[in-house]
Coordinates of C-alpha atoms in Angstrom, one line a residue:
Chain A
X1 CA 16.7 -9.8 33.1
X2 CA 17.1 -6.1 33.4
X3 CA 18.1 -3.6 30.7
X4 CA 21.8 -3.2 31.3
X5 CA 22.6 -6.9 31.6
X6 CA 21.6 -7.2 28.0
X7 CA 24.6 -5.1 27.0
X8 CA 26.7 -8.2 27.1
X9 CA 24.3 -9.8 24.7
X10 CA 24.6 -7.1 22.0
X11 CA 23.1 -8.6 18.8
X12 CA 25.3 -9.2 15.8
X13 CA 24.6 -9.9 12.1
X14 CA 24.5 -13.7 12.8
X15 CA 21.7 -13.1 15.3
X16 CA 19.8 -11.2 12.6
X17 CA 20.2 -14.0 10.1
X18 CA 19.0 -16.5 12.7
X19 CA 16.1 -14.2 13.5
X20 CA 15.1 -14.0 9.9
X21 CA 15.0 -17.8 9.6
X22 CA 13.0 -18.0 12.8
X23 CA 10.3 -15.5 12.0
X24 CA 10.0 -15.9 8.2
X25 CA 7.3 -18.6 8.4
X26 CA 5.1 -16.2 10.4
X27 CA 5.5 -12.8 8.9
X28 CA 5.0 -11.1 5.5
X29 CA 8.0 -10.5 3.3
X30 CA 6.9 -6.9 2.6
X31 CA 7.3 -5.4 -0.8
X32 CA 9.8 -2.7 -1.7
X33 CA 8.1 0.1 -3.6
X34 CA 9.4 3.0 -5.7
X35 CA 7.9 6.3 -7.0
X36 CA 9.2 8.3 -9.9
X37 CA 7.6 11.5 -8.7
X38 CA 9.0 11.2 -5.1
X39 CA 12.4 10.5 -6.6
X40 CA 12.1 13.8 -8.4
X41 CA 11.2 15.6 -5.2
X42 CA 14.1 14.0 -3.3
X43 CA 16.6 14.3 -6.1
X44 CA 17.6 10.7 -5.4
X45 CA 16.3 7.2 -5.9
X46 CA 14.1 6.1 -3.0
X47 CA 13.3 2.5 -2.1
X48 CA 10.5 2.1 0.4
X49 CA 10.4 -1.0 2.5
X50 CA 6.7 -1.3 3.4
X51 CA 6.5 -2.4 7.0
X52 CA 3.1 -0.7 7.1
X53 CA 2.0 -3.7 5.1
X54 CA 3.4 -6.1 7.7
X55 CA 1.3 -8.2 10.0
X56 CA -0.3 -6.1 12.8
X57 CA 0.5 -3.0 10.6
X58 CA 4.1 -2.4 11.7
X59 CA 7.7 -3.9 11.9
X60 CA 7.2 -4.6 15.6
X61 CA 6.0 -8.1 14.8
X62 CA 9.5 -9.0 13.7
X63 CA 11.1 -8.3 17.1
X64 CA 8.2 -9.7 19.1
X65 CA 8.1 -12.9 17.1
X66 CA 11.9 -13.4 17.3
X67 CA 11.8 -12.9 21.1
X68 CA 8.9 -15.2 21.7
X69 CA 10.1 -18.0 19.4
X70 CA 13.6 -17.7 21.0
X71 CA 12.2 -18.8 24.4
X72 CA 12.6 -22.3 25.6
X73 CA 9.3 -24.2 26.3
X74 CA 10.2 -23.8 29.9
X75 CA 10.6 -20.0 29.6
X76 CA 7.5 -19.6 27.4
X77 CA 5.1 -21.6 29.5
X78 CA 3.9 -18.8 31.8
X79 CA 3.6 -16.4 28.9
X80 CA 5.2 -13.0 28.2
X81 CA 4.8 -9.4 29.5
X82 CA 5.1 -6.3 27.4
X83 CA 4.9 -2.8 28.5
X84 CA 3.6 -0.9 25.5
X85 CA 0.6 1.1 24.4
X86 CA 1.3 0.9 20.7
X87 CA 2.5 -1.3 18.0
X88 CA 4.7 -3.5 20.2
X89 CA 1.6 -4.4 22.3
X90 CA -0.4 -5.7 19.3
X91 CA 2.7 -7.5 17.9
X92 CA 3.4 -9.3 21.2
X93 CA -0.3 -10.3 21.5
X94 CA -0.2 -11.9 18.0
X95 CA 3.2 -13.5 18.3
X96 CA 2.2 -15.0 21.6
X97 CA -1.0 -16.4 20.1
X98 CA 1.1 -18.0 17.4
X99 CA 3.3 -19.6 20.1
X100 CA 0.2 -20.6 22.0
X101 CA 1.1 -18.7 25.2
X102 CA -0.6 -15.8 27.0
X103 CA 0.6 -12.2 26.4
X104 CA 0.2 -9.8 29.3
X105 CA 0.2 -6.2 28.1
X106 CA 0.7 -3.3 30.4
X107 CA -0.9 -0.3 29.0
X108 CA -1.4 3.3 30.4
X109 CA -5.0 3.9 31.5
X110 CA -5.3 6.8 28.9
X111 CA -4.5 4.6 25.9
X112 CA -6.8 5.2 23.0
X113 CA -9.8 2.9 22.4
X114 CA -8.3 1.9 19.0
X115 CA -5.1 0.7 20.6
X116 CA -6.9 -1.3 23.3
X117 CA -9.2 -2.8 20.6
X118 CA -6.2 -3.9 18.5
X119 CA -4.5 -5.7 21.5
X120 CA -7.8 -7.4 22.4
X121 CA -8.3 -8.4 18.8
X122 CA -5.1 -10.4 18.9
X123 CA -5.9 -11.9 22.2
X124 CA -3.7 -9.9 24.6
X125 CA -4.6 -9.7 28.3
X126 CA -4.4 -6.1 29.4
X127 CA -3.4 -4.7 32.8
X128 CA -3.7 -0.9 33.0
X129 CA -1.2 1.3 34.7
X130 CA -0.9 5.0 35.4
X131 CA 0.4 7.0 32.4
X132 CA 4.0 7.4 33.8
X133 CA 7.2 5.3 33.8
X134 CA 7.2 4.5 37.6
X135 CA 3.7 3.0 37.5
X136 CA 4.5 1.2 34.3
X137 CA 7.5 -0.5 35.7
X138 CA 5.8 -1.3 39.0
X139 CA 2.8 -2.8 37.2
X140 CA 5.1 -4.9 34.9
X141 CA 7.0 -6.2 37.9
X142 CA 3.7 -7.1 39.6
X143 CA 2.3 -8.9 36.6
X144 CA 5.6 -10.8 36.3
X145 CA 5.4 -11.8 40.0
X146 CA 1.8 -12.9 39.7
X147 CA 2.1 -14.8 36.5
X148 CA 5.7 -15.9 36.2
X149 CA 5.6 -14.4 32.6
X150 CA 8.8 -13.4 30.8
X151 CA 9.5 -9.7 30.0
X152 CA 10.0 -8.6 26.4
X153 CA 10.9 -4.9 26.4
X154 CA 9.9 -3.0 23.2
X155 CA 13.6 -2.3 22.3
X156 CA 16.0 -2.8 25.2
X157 CA 16.3 -6.5 24.3
X158 CA 18.9 -8.1 22.0
X159 CA 16.3 -10.6 20.6
X160 CA 13.9 -7.8 19.7
X161 CA 16.7 -5.7 18.0
X162 CA 17.8 -8.8 16.0
X163 CA 14.2 -9.2 14.8
X164 CA 13.8 -5.6 13.8
X165 CA 17.0 -5.8 11.8
X166 CA 15.4 -8.3 9.5
X167 CA 13.5 -5.6 7.5
X168 CA 16.8 -4.0 6.5
X169 CA 18.2 -7.4 5.7
X170 CA 15.3 -8.1 3.3
X171 CA 15.6 -4.6 1.8
X172 CA 19.3 -5.0 1.1
X173 CA 18.8 -8.5 -0.3
X174 CA 16.5 -6.8 -2.8
X175 CA 18.4 -3.6 -3.5
X176 CA 22.0 -4.5 -2.7
X177 CA 23.6 -1.2 -3.7
X178 CA 21.9 1.3 -1.4
X179 CA 24.0 4.3 -0.4
X180 CA 21.9 5.4 2.6
X181 CA 19.4 3.7 4.9
X182 CA 16.9 5.7 7.0
X183 CA 14.7 4.5 9.7
X184 CA 12.9 6.3 12.5
X185 CA 15.1 6.7 15.6
X186 CA 12.8 6.5 18.6
X187 CA 13.9 4.0 21.3
X188 CA 16.5 2.8 18.8
X189 CA 15.4 -0.8 18.3
X190 CA 14.6 -0.6 14.6
X191 CA 17.5 1.7 14.0
X192 CA 20.0 -0.5 15.9
X193 CA 19.0 -3.7 14.1
X194 CA 18.9 -1.9 10.7
X195 CA 22.3 -0.4 11.2
X196 CA 23.8 -3.8 12.1
X197 CA 22.3 -5.5 9.1
X198 CA 23.2 -2.7 6.7
X199 CA 26.8 -2.1 7.8
X200 CA 27.4 -5.9 7.6
X201 CA 25.9 -6.3 4.2
X202 CA 27.2 -3.1 2.7
X203 CA 30.1 -1.6 4.7
X204 CA 30.1 1.8 3.1
X205 CA 26.4 2.5 3.6
X206 CA 25.3 5.5 5.7
X207 CA 22.8 4.6 8.5
X208 CA 20.6 7.6 9.4
X209 CA 17.8 7.9 12.0
X210 CA 14.9 10.3 11.4
X211 CA 13.6 12.0 14.5
X212 CA 11.0 14.7 15.2
X213 CA 12.6 18.0 16.4
X214 CA 9.9 17.9 19.1
X215 CA 11.3 14.6 20.4
X216 CA 15.0 15.0 19.7
X217 CA 16.5 12.9 22.6
X218 CA 18.4 10.5 20.3
X219 CA 19.9 13.5 18.5
X220 CA 20.9 15.1 21.8
X221 CA 22.1 11.8 23.3
X222 CA 24.5 11.1 20.4
X223 CA 25.8 14.7 20.5
X224 CA 26.4 14.5 24.3
X225 CA 27.8 11.0 24.4
X226 CA 25.3 10.0 27.1
X227 CA 21.6 9.2 27.2
X228 CA 19.6 12.5 27.5
X229 CA 16.1 12.7 28.9
X230 CA 13.1 13.0 26.6
X231 CA 12.0 16.4 25.4
X232 CA 8.9 17.9 27.0
X233 CA 7.2 18.9 23.8
X234 CA 4.6 16.9 21.9
X235 CA 4.9 15.2 18.5
X236 CA 2.2 13.7 16.3
X237 CA 4.6 10.8 15.7
X238 CA 3.3 9.1 18.8
X239 CA 5.3 5.9 18.2
X240 CA 8.5 7.9 18.6
X241 CA 8.3 9.2 22.2
X242 CA 10.5 6.5 23.7
X243 CA 14.1 7.3 24.7
X244 CA 17.2 5.3 24.0
X245 CA 18.2 2.5 26.3
X246 CA 21.8 1.6 27.3
X247 CA 21.8 -1.2 24.7
X248 CA 20.4 0.8 21.8
X249 CA 22.5 3.8 22.7
X250 CA 25.7 1.8 22.6
X251 CA 24.8 0.4 19.1
X252 CA 23.8 3.7 17.7
X253 CA 26.9 5.4 19.0
X254 CA 29.1 3.0 17.1
X255 CA 27.0 2.4 13.9
X256 CA 24.8 5.4 13.2
X257 CA 26.2 8.2 11.0
X258 CA 23.5 10.9 11.6
X259 CA 20.2 11.7 13.3
X260 CA 18.2 13.9 11.0
X261 CA 15.6 16.2 12.7
X262 CA 12.3 17.0 11.1
X263 CA 9.6 19.5 12.1
X264 CA 5.9 18.6 12.6
X265 CA 5.1 20.4 9.4
X266 CA 7.7 18.3 7.5
X267 CA 6.2 15.2 9.0
X268 CA 2.7 16.1 7.8
X269 CA 3.9 17.1 4.4
X270 CA 5.9 13.8 4.0
X271 CA 2.9 11.8 5.1
X272 CA 0.6 13.5 2.6
X273 CA 3.2 13.0 -0.2
X274 CA 3.5 9.3 0.7
X275 CA -0.2 8.7 0.8
X276 CA -0.7 10.7 -2.5
X277 CA 2.1 9.3 -4.5
X278 CA 2.7 5.7 -3.2
X279 CA -1.0 5.1 -2.2
X280 CA 0.2 3.8 1.1
X281 CA -1.4 4.5 4.5
X282 CA 1.7 5.4 6.5
X283 CA 1.5 6.6 10.2
X284 CA 3.3 9.8 11.2
X285 CA 6.2 7.8 12.8
X286 CA 6.7 6.1 9.4
X287 CA 6.7 9.4 7.6
X288 CA 9.5 10.6 9.9
X289 CA 11.9 8.3 8.1
X290 CA 10.9 9.6 4.7
X291 CA 10.9 13.3 5.6
X292 CA 14.7 13.8 5.6
X293 CA 15.0 12.6 2.0
X294 CA 11.8 14.3 0.8
X295 CA 13.1 17.6 2.3
X296 CA 16.7 17.0 0.9
X297 CA 18.0 17.2 4.5
X298 CA 20.6 14.5 3.9
X299 CA 23.4 14.8 1.4
X300 CA 22.4 12.1 -1.1
X301 CA 21.9 13.8 -4.5
X302 CA 21.6 11.1 -7.1
X303 CA 22.1 8.3 -4.6
X304 CA 20.0 5.3 -3.7
X305 CA 18.2 5.7 -0.4
X306 CA 16.5 2.9 1.4
X307 CA 13.6 4.0 3.7
X308 CA 11.8 1.8 6.2
X309 CA 8.2 2.8 6.4
X310 CA 7.7 1.5 9.9
X311 CA 4.0 1.3 10.2
X312 CA 0.5 2.2 9.1
X313 CA -1.6 2.3 12.3
X314 CA -3.4 5.5 13.0
X315 CA -7.0 6.8 13.5
X316 CA -8.4 7.4 10.0
X317 CA -11.0 9.7 11.5
X318 CA -8.4 12.1 13.0
X319 CA -5.9 12.8 10.1
X320 CA -3.5 15.6 10.5
X321 CA -4.2 17.0 7.0
Chain B
X1 CA -11.8 3.5 -36.3
X2 CA -15.2 3.8 -34.6
X3 CA -16.5 1.8 -31.7
X4 CA -18.5 -0.8 -33.4
X5 CA -15.9 -1.7 -36.0
X6 CA -13.8 -3.0 -33.2
X7 CA -16.4 -5.8 -32.5
X8 CA -14.7 -7.9 -35.1
X9 CA -11.4 -7.5 -33.3
X10 CA -12.7 -8.9 -29.9
X11 CA -9.6 -9.6 -27.9
X12 CA -8.7 -13.1 -26.9
X13 CA -6.3 -14.7 -24.4
X14 CA -3.4 -14.7 -26.9
X15 CA -3.9 -10.9 -27.2
X16 CA -3.6 -10.6 -23.4
X17 CA -0.4 -12.7 -23.4
X18 CA 1.0 -10.5 -26.1
X19 CA 0.0 -7.4 -24.3
X20 CA 1.7 -8.6 -21.1
X21 CA 4.9 -9.1 -23.0
X22 CA 4.6 -5.7 -24.6
X23 CA 3.9 -3.6 -21.5
X24 CA 5.9 -5.5 -18.8
X25 CA 9.1 -3.4 -19.4
X26 CA 7.2 -0.2 -18.6
X27 CA 4.7 -1.0 -15.8
X28 CA 5.0 -2.3 -12.2
X29 CA 4.2 -5.9 -11.5
X30 CA 2.0 -5.0 -8.6
X31 CA 1.9 -7.1 -5.4
X32 CA -0.9 -9.3 -4.3
X33 CA -1.7 -8.7 -0.6
X34 CA -3.8 -10.6 1.9
X35 CA -5.3 -9.7 5.3
X36 CA -6.3 -12.2 7.9
X37 CA -8.8 -9.8 9.5
X38 CA -10.6 -9.1 6.2
X39 CA -10.7 -12.8 5.5
X40 CA -12.6 -13.2 8.8
X41 CA -15.1 -10.4 7.8
X42 CA -15.6 -12.0 4.4
X43 CA -15.7 -15.6 5.5
X44 CA -13.4 -16.3 2.6
X45 CA -9.8 -15.9 1.5
X46 CA -9.2 -12.7 -0.3
X47 CA -6.3 -11.9 -2.6
X48 CA -6.0 -8.2 -3.4
X49 CA -4.2 -7.3 -6.7
X50 CA -2.9 -3.8 -5.9
X51 CA -3.4 -1.8 -9.0
X52 CA -3.6 1.3 -6.8
X53 CA 0.2 0.8 -6.5
X54 CA 0.5 0.7 -10.3
X55 CA 2.2 3.6 -12.3
X56 CA -0.2 6.6 -12.5
X57 CA -2.1 5.1 -9.6
X58 CA -4.4 2.8 -11.5
X59 CA -4.7 -0.2 -13.9
X60 CA -5.4 2.2 -16.8
X61 CA -1.7 2.4 -17.7
X62 CA -1.9 -1.3 -18.8
X63 CA -4.4 -0.7 -21.5
X64 CA -3.0 2.7 -22.6
X65 CA 0.5 1.3 -22.8
X66 CA -0.6 -1.7 -24.8
X67 CA -2.6 0.4 -27.3
X68 CA 0.2 3.0 -27.7
X69 CA 3.0 0.4 -28.2
X70 CA 0.8 -1.6 -30.6
X71 CA 0.8 1.3 -33.1
X72 CA 3.1 1.3 -36.1
X73 CA 5.5 4.1 -36.3
X74 CA 3.4 5.5 -39.1
X75 CA 0.2 5.4 -36.9
X76 CA 2.0 6.8 -33.8
X77 CA 3.7 9.7 -35.5
X78 CA 0.9 12.2 -35.1
X79 CA 0.2 11.2 -31.5
X80 CA -2.9 9.9 -29.8
X81 CA -6.2 11.3 -28.6
X82 CA -8.0 10.2 -25.5
X83 CA -11.4 11.4 -24.3
X84 CA -11.1 11.1 -20.5
X85 CA -11.2 13.2 -17.3
X86 CA -9.8 10.5 -15.1
X87 CA -7.3 7.7 -14.8
X88 CA -7.2 6.9 -18.5
X89 CA -6.2 10.5 -19.3
X90 CA -3.1 10.4 -17.0
X91 CA -2.2 6.9 -18.2
X92 CA -2.4 7.9 -21.9
X93 CA -0.2 11.0 -21.2
X94 CA 2.5 8.9 -19.5
X95 CA 2.4 6.0 -22.0
X96 CA 2.7 8.5 -24.9
X97 CA 5.7 10.1 -23.2
X98 CA 7.3 6.7 -23.0
X99 CA 6.7 6.2 -26.7
X100 CA 7.9 9.7 -27.4
X101 CA 4.7 11.0 -29.1
X102 CA 2.2 13.7 -28.1
X103 CA -1.0 12.8 -26.1
X104 CA -4.0 15.0 -26.8
X105 CA -6.4 14.7 -23.9
X106 CA -10.0 15.9 -24.2
X107 CA -11.4 16.8 -20.8
X108 CA -14.6 18.4 -19.7
X109 CA -14.2 22.0 -18.6
X110 CA -15.4 21.1 -15.1
X111 CA -12.7 18.6 -14.4
X112 CA -11.1 18.9 -11.0
X113 CA -7.8 20.8 -10.7
X114 CA -6.2 17.6 -9.3
X115 CA -7.0 15.7 -12.5
X116 CA -5.9 18.5 -14.8
X117 CA -2.6 18.7 -12.8
X118 CA -2.0 14.9 -13.1
X119 CA -2.4 15.0 -16.9
X120 CA -0.1 18.0 -17.2
X121 CA 2.4 16.4 -14.8
X122 CA 2.7 13.5 -17.3
X123 CA 3.0 15.9 -20.3
X124 CA -0.5 15.5 -21.8
X125 CA -1.8 18.4 -24.0
X126 CA -5.4 19.2 -22.8
X127 CA -8.3 20.4 -25.0
X128 CA -11.4 21.3 -22.9
X129 CA -14.9 20.4 -24.0
X130 CA -18.3 21.0 -22.5
X131 CA -19.3 18.4 -19.9
X132 CA -21.6 16.3 -22.1
X133 CA -21.1 13.4 -24.5
X134 CA -21.9 15.4 -27.8
X135 CA -19.3 18.1 -27.1
X136 CA -16.8 15.4 -26.1
X137 CA -17.2 13.5 -29.3
X138 CA -17.2 16.7 -31.4
X139 CA -14.0 17.9 -29.7
X140 CA -12.3 14.6 -30.1
X141 CA -13.2 14.6 -33.8
X142 CA -11.9 18.1 -34.2
X143 CA -8.6 17.3 -32.4
X144 CA -8.1 14.3 -34.7
X145 CA -8.8 16.4 -37.8
X146 CA -6.3 19.1 -36.7
X147 CA -3.5 16.8 -35.5
X148 CA -4.0 13.5 -37.4
X149 CA -3.7 11.8 -34.0
X150 CA -5.0 8.3 -33.4
X151 CA -8.0 7.7 -31.0
X152 CA -7.6 5.4 -28.0
X153 CA -11.0 5.0 -26.3
X154 CA -10.9 4.3 -22.6
X155 CA -12.5 0.9 -23.0
X156 CA -14.2 0.4 -26.3
X157 CA -11.0 -0.8 -27.9
X158 CA -9.6 -4.3 -28.2
X159 CA -6.0 -3.2 -27.5
X160 CA -7.1 -1.5 -24.3
X161 CA -9.1 -4.5 -23.1
X162 CA -6.2 -6.8 -23.7
X163 CA -4.0 -4.6 -21.7
X164 CA -6.4 -4.3 -18.8
X165 CA -6.6 -8.2 -18.8
X166 CA -2.9 -8.4 -17.8
X167 CA -3.7 -7.6 -14.1
X168 CA -5.9 -10.7 -13.8
X169 CA -3.2 -12.7 -15.7
X170 CA -0.6 -11.7 -13.1
X171 CA -3.0 -12.4 -10.2
X172 CA -3.8 -15.9 -11.5
X173 CA -0.1 -16.6 -12.2
X174 CA 0.5 -15.9 -8.5
X175 CA -2.7 -17.5 -7.1
X176 CA -3.7 -20.2 -9.6
X177 CA -6.6 -21.7 -7.7
X178 CA -8.9 -18.8 -7.3
X179 CA -12.6 -19.6 -7.2
X180 CA -13.9 -16.1 -7.9
X181 CA -12.6 -12.9 -9.5
X182 CA -14.1 -9.5 -8.8
X183 CA -13.4 -6.2 -10.6
X184 CA -15.3 -3.0 -10.9
X185 CA -17.8 -3.1 -13.8
X186 CA -18.0 0.5 -15.2
X187 CA -17.5 0.7 -18.9
X188 CA -16.4 -2.9 -18.9
X189 CA -12.8 -2.7 -20.1
X190 CA -11.2 -4.1 -17.0
X191 CA -14.0 -6.6 -16.4
X192 CA -13.9 -7.8 -20.0
X193 CA -10.1 -8.3 -20.1
X194 CA -10.1 -9.9 -16.6
X195 CA -12.9 -12.3 -17.5
X196 CA -11.0 -13.4 -20.7
X197 CA -7.8 -14.0 -18.8
X198 CA -9.4 -15.7 -15.9
X199 CA -11.7 -18.0 -17.8
X200 CA -8.8 -19.1 -20.0
X201 CA -6.5 -19.7 -17.1
X202 CA -9.0 -21.3 -14.8
X203 CA -12.2 -22.4 -16.7
X204 CA -14.4 -23.0 -13.6
X205 CA -13.7 -19.5 -12.1
X206 CA -16.7 -17.1 -11.5
X207 CA -16.1 -13.6 -13.0
X208 CA -18.1 -11.0 -11.1
X209 CA -18.4 -7.2 -11.6
X210 CA -18.9 -4.9 -8.7
X211 CA -21.1 -1.9 -9.5
X212 CA -22.6 1.0 -7.4
X213 CA -26.4 0.6 -7.1
X214 CA -26.5 4.3 -8.0
X215 CA -24.8 3.6 -11.3
X216 CA -26.3 0.2 -12.1
X217 CA -26.4 0.3 -16.0
X218 CA -24.1 -2.8 -16.5
X219 CA -26.5 -4.7 -14.1
X220 CA -29.5 -3.6 -16.0
X221 CA -27.9 -4.1 -19.4
X222 CA -27.0 -7.7 -18.7
X223 CA -30.5 -8.3 -17.4
X224 CA -32.2 -6.7 -20.4
X225 CA -29.9 -8.3 -23.0
X226 CA -29.2 -4.8 -24.5
X227 CA -27.2 -1.8 -23.5
X228 CA -29.2 0.4 -21.1
X229 CA -28.5 4.1 -20.5
X230 CA -26.7 5.4 -17.4
X231 CA -28.7 6.0 -14.3
X232 CA -29.3 9.6 -13.3
X233 CA -28.2 9.3 -9.7
X234 CA -24.7 10.2 -8.4
X235 CA -22.1 7.8 -7.0
X236 CA -18.9 8.7 -5.1
X237 CA -17.2 6.1 -7.3
X238 CA -16.6 8.7 -10.0
X239 CA -14.4 6.3 -12.0
X240 CA -17.5 4.1 -12.6
X241 CA -19.9 6.5 -14.4
X242 CA -19.2 5.1 -17.9
X243 CA -21.7 2.9 -19.6
X244 CA -20.9 -0.4 -21.5
X245 CA -19.9 -0.2 -25.2
X246 CA -21.0 -2.7 -27.8
X247 CA -17.6 -4.5 -27.5
X248 CA -17.5 -4.7 -23.7
X249 CA -21.2 -5.6 -23.6
X250 CA -20.7 -8.6 -25.9
X251 CA -17.8 -9.9 -23.9
X252 CA -19.6 -9.4 -20.5
X253 CA -22.7 -11.1 -21.9
X254 CA -20.7 -14.3 -22.7
X255 CA -18.1 -14.4 -19.8
X256 CA -19.4 -12.6 -16.7
X257 CA -21.4 -14.6 -14.2
X258 CA -22.8 -11.8 -12.1
X259 CA -23.0 -8.1 -11.5
X260 CA -23.1 -7.4 -7.7
X261 CA -24.6 -4.1 -6.7
X262 CA -23.4 -2.2 -3.7
X263 CA -24.8 0.9 -1.9
X264 CA -22.9 4.1 -1.3
X265 CA -22.7 3.2 2.4
X266 CA -21.2 -0.2 1.6
X267 CA -18.6 1.5 -0.6
X268 CA -17.5 3.9 2.1
X269 CA -17.4 1.0 4.7
X270 CA -15.3 -1.2 2.3
X271 CA -13.0 1.7 1.6
X272 CA -12.5 2.4 5.3
X273 CA -11.9 -1.3 6.0
X274 CA -9.3 -1.5 3.2
X275 CA -7.4 1.5 4.4
X276 CA -7.5 0.4 8.0
X277 CA -6.6 -3.3 7.5
X278 CA -4.5 -3.4 4.4
X279 CA -2.9 0.1 4.8
X280 CA -3.6 0.9 1.2
X281 CA -5.1 4.1 -0.2
X282 CA -7.8 2.8 -2.4
X283 CA -10.2 5.1 -4.3
X284 CA -14.0 4.5 -4.1
X285 CA -14.1 2.8 -7.5
X286 CA -11.5 0.3 -6.2
X287 CA -13.5 -0.3 -3.0
X288 CA -16.5 -1.2 -5.2
X289 CA -14.7 -4.5 -6.2
X290 CA -14.1 -5.4 -2.6
X291 CA -17.5 -4.4 -1.2
X292 CA -19.4 -7.5 -2.4
X293 CA -17.0 -9.9 -0.7
X294 CA -16.7 -7.8 2.5
X295 CA -20.5 -7.7 2.7
X296 CA -20.8 -11.4 1.9
X297 CA -23.0 -10.5 -1.1
X298 CA -21.5 -13.3 -3.3
X299 CA -21.8 -16.9 -2.5
X300 CA -18.2 -17.8 -1.8
X301 CA -18.0 -19.1 1.8
X302 CA -14.5 -20.5 2.4
X303 CA -13.5 -19.9 -1.2
X304 CA -10.6 -18.0 -2.6
X305 CA -11.6 -14.6 -4.1
X306 CA -9.3 -12.5 -6.2
X307 CA -10.1 -8.8 -6.1
X308 CA -8.6 -6.1 -8.3
X309 CA -8.1 -2.9 -6.4
X310 CA -8.3 -0.7 -9.5
X311 CA -6.8 2.5 -8.3
X312 CA -5.8 4.9 -5.5
X313 CA -6.4 8.3 -7.0
X314 CA -8.6 10.6 -4.9
X315 CA -8.5 14.0 -3.1
X316 CA -7.1 13.3 0.3
X317 CA -8.5 16.5 1.6
X318 CA -12.1 15.4 0.7
X319 CA -12.4 11.9 2.2
X320 CA -15.9 10.4 2.5
X321 CA -15.3 9.2 6.0

């Protein structure tokens, strides 16, 4: 199944409800935390959905579990393939273990030792590729040919998007009168699923994506009305280097109100504030969703803002502060 | 009211239940988190009560709030005095603000800027003393004479102990079949309150205090059957430098099963594991309660161990790893 064919399968709110039922026995219902001192800084009331406390340390386990447990026994038998060097890789390895099938992870040869270790810890079988898109796709195709395994893309997949939307579903179940919801933008899986859940549960809510200025392709794509290529510059938010897919672009175009850009300095400052005040280990990509509110970059004075802290995986020996 | 007169007021389980009712409108009911990978390391099932996510970043707000809201209007009118340079100071300042009375905090002149800032942030009025016990007591007495304020000792106070016991109460409400409960030992306030709650709710439970080998006075005191002076050596767990009081010593003697000593290396390793696997910012003193289980120093194979992560306040620019 290639990317564009999934457009016809765009996920809806019912798919998110079904995903939630499917994955709830496996995942954590993560807490929603608040901080009076961060509220003062933001001039608004912030509700943090703590996906850094989720199994495997990020929301990615939601989409991976939904995709893997949606497979028929026949489809699942040969295992699954995931191209990812990050949180999706670890999530796929663990969800596949729960289902009792192999997970073939295609990772760039320059992946960090910590990421390789995490995938191996959860039992994933790694095939290395060259660190560029062409090699990744070719290697994925080869692994699929050799194993007969089923591809689960990190975000260009309706089942994954429906799974990622369950974090916003839980957040709005708990805080039903949110005015704004912010998630990282990145490839758009979490943002798409979150926007679908939020706009169905609370029609007037504003759905906002946080994005590093140094990786502003979602911002440019929504401005231009077509998918724009990735920026060349580097961001410390290494989970957010992906570009939109046709599926996520189409959902974002119709449901997302704003992409809010944040500088590298704002990401570090947000991260430090989160660690200091909420006592949570949040990765730079997670801080990207909090940075717009903490820097008062979105019009939301006195409002209730839901923020999905997407993950907490990073090298504690190489902190940016 | 001096320390020893409180012996006659030793808190009991009813006092903890009353404290819980009194403080619940003000404090967070903190989550209980688990981690499969830490369970594997410990060879047991661990349940972390996250008091690092508590208001002011530590459990100390429980005892402070209980003490301050136990005062009659007459007693409260002139405010409260607290000798503390750490988490108790910030907690007293905030709880006094809630009650609408002044908090006079007596801090050593060499307190860190971060600690002074935290107390000021919550509105505490600071009087500095010399960094030794005699000056601290003299300064406290002077502040009391000048202001008529009411003393709330960090742990040698039945109301404070009853408040600290509410964290264990909540933990056992959530996980009723714990086999072991571990908290930091220190001055004994948290450990005393926790042991009273736990032994009343689950009579067979083992109550254990974690203590740095470099600050092993609770260990030595329980061995000797009398309060022993503090060790001279330094520990990074700076919240745990206090020595037992007559009141906490008497409770520990009758209710605590074991003091488990951990080295500085074991504290850092436990802290790093907690940050990495649970994504929680836990201060060294908090890691002291987790270190015995993570190093398999307590006989509890396959058992359920409750661990109170006491706080998350530390200087993020001076991490020990």
